XYZ file of C-alpha atoms in Angstrom:
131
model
C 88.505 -98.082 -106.911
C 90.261 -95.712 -109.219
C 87.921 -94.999 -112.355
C 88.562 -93.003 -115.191
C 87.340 -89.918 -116.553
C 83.671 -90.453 -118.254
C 84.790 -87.827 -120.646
C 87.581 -89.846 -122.151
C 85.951 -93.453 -122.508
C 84.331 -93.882 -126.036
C 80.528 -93.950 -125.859
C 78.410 -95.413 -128.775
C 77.992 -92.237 -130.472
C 81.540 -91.111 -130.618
C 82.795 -95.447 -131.641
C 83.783 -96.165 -134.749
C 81.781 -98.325 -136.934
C 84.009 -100.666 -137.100
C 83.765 -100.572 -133.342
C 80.012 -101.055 -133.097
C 80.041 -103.984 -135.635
C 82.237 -106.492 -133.110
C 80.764 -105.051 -130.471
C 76.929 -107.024 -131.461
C 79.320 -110.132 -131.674
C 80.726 -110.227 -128.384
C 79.079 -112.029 -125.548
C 77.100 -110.858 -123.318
C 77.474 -110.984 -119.449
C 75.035 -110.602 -116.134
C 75.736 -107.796 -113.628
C 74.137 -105.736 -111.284
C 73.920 -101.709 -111.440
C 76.334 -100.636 -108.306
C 75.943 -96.900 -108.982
C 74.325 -94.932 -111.447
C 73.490 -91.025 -112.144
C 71.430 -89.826 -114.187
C 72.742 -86.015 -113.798
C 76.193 -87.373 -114.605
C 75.272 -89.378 -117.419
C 76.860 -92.707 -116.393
C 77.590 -95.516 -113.767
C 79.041 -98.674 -113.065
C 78.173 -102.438 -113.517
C 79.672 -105.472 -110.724
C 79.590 -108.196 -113.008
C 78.240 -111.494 -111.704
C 80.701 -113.192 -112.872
C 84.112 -113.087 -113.025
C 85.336 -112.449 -116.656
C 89.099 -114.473 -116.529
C 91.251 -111.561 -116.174
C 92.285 -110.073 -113.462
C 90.912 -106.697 -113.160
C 87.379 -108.170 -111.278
C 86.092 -104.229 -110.989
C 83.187 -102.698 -111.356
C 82.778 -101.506 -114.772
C 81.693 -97.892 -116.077
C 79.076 -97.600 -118.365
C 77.632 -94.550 -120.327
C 74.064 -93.465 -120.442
C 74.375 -93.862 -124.134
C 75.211 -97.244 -124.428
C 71.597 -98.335 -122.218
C 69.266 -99.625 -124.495
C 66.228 -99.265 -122.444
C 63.351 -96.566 -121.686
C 63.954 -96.757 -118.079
C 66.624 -95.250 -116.248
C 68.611 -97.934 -114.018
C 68.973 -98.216 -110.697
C 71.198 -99.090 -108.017
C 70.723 -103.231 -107.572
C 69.282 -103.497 -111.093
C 70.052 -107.289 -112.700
C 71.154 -106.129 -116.035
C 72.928 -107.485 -119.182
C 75.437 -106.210 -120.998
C 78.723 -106.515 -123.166
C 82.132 -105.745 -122.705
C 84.341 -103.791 -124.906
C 88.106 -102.824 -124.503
C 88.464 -98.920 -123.878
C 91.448 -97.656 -125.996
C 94.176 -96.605 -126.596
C 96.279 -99.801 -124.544
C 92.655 -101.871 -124.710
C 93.600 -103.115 -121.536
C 90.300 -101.969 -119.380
C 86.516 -102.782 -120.301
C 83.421 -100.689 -120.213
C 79.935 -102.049 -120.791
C 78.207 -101.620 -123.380
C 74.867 -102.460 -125.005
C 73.256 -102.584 -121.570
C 69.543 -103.978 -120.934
C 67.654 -103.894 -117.467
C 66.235 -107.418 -116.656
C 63.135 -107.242 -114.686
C 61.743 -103.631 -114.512
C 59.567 -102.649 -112.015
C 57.602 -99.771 -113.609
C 56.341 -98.437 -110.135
C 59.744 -97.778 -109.050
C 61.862 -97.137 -112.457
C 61.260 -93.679 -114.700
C 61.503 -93.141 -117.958
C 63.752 -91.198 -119.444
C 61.487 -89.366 -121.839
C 59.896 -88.279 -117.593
C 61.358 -84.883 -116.402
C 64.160 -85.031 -113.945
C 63.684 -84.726 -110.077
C 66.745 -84.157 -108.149
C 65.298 -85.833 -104.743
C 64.781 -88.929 -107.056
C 68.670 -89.043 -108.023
C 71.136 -91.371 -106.917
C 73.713 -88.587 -105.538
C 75.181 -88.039 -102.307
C 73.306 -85.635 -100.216
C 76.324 -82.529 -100.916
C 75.140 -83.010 -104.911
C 71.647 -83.073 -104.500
C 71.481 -80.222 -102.316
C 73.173 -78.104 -105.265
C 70.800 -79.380 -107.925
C 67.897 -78.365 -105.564
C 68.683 -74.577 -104.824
């Protein structure tokens, strides 16, 4: 799966307004969190459904555009909205993304200090965060 750069996708704080106003009209969708890092400051969504177009992917979302206090998880239910990613608008990211059922003995908060050996990253990353 080809993704593209996090640093080129528009996030909620660098959309226009314009932008965020149709984004609270657009419906919302069900996924599930398939990745997400913390470090990185994004992940991806599999939505549960399929949307009627033909890219079925995973979709990337930002850590900005999470609207909860706790930071998601791999196999997190979650709901979310799509919006086109510019310039062609071809692609979608999600956007305005809330966990479902949060299980406060295994989710953090994000206001909680970061521990590497709690991240999500393969075992090469984490071992650089550490030392």
């Amino acid at each position: 799966m080809e993704v593209e750069s996090p640093l080129r996708l528009p996030h909620r704080r660098n959309r226009t307004v314009s932008t965020n106003e149709r984004i609270e009209h657009y419906t919302q969708f069900s996924g599930t969190v398939s990745s997400f890092c913390r470090v990185k400051g994004y992940g991806h969504i599999r939505p549960e459904q399929s949307h009627g177009d033909t890219d079925s992917s995973d979709l990337f979302v930002h850590i900005s555009d999470v609207h909860d206090e706790y930071v998601p998880l791999p196999g997190d239910k979650v709901r979310y909205k799509r919006c086109p990613i510019p310039p062609k608008l071809e692609k979608f990211q999600a956007v305005d993304v809330h966990l479902e059922d949060v299980d406060i003995n295994k989710h953090t908060k994000w206001s909680e200090p970061f521990d590497p050996r709690e991240s999500h990253l393969h075992d090469s990353e984490m071992t650089n965060l550490i030392d």
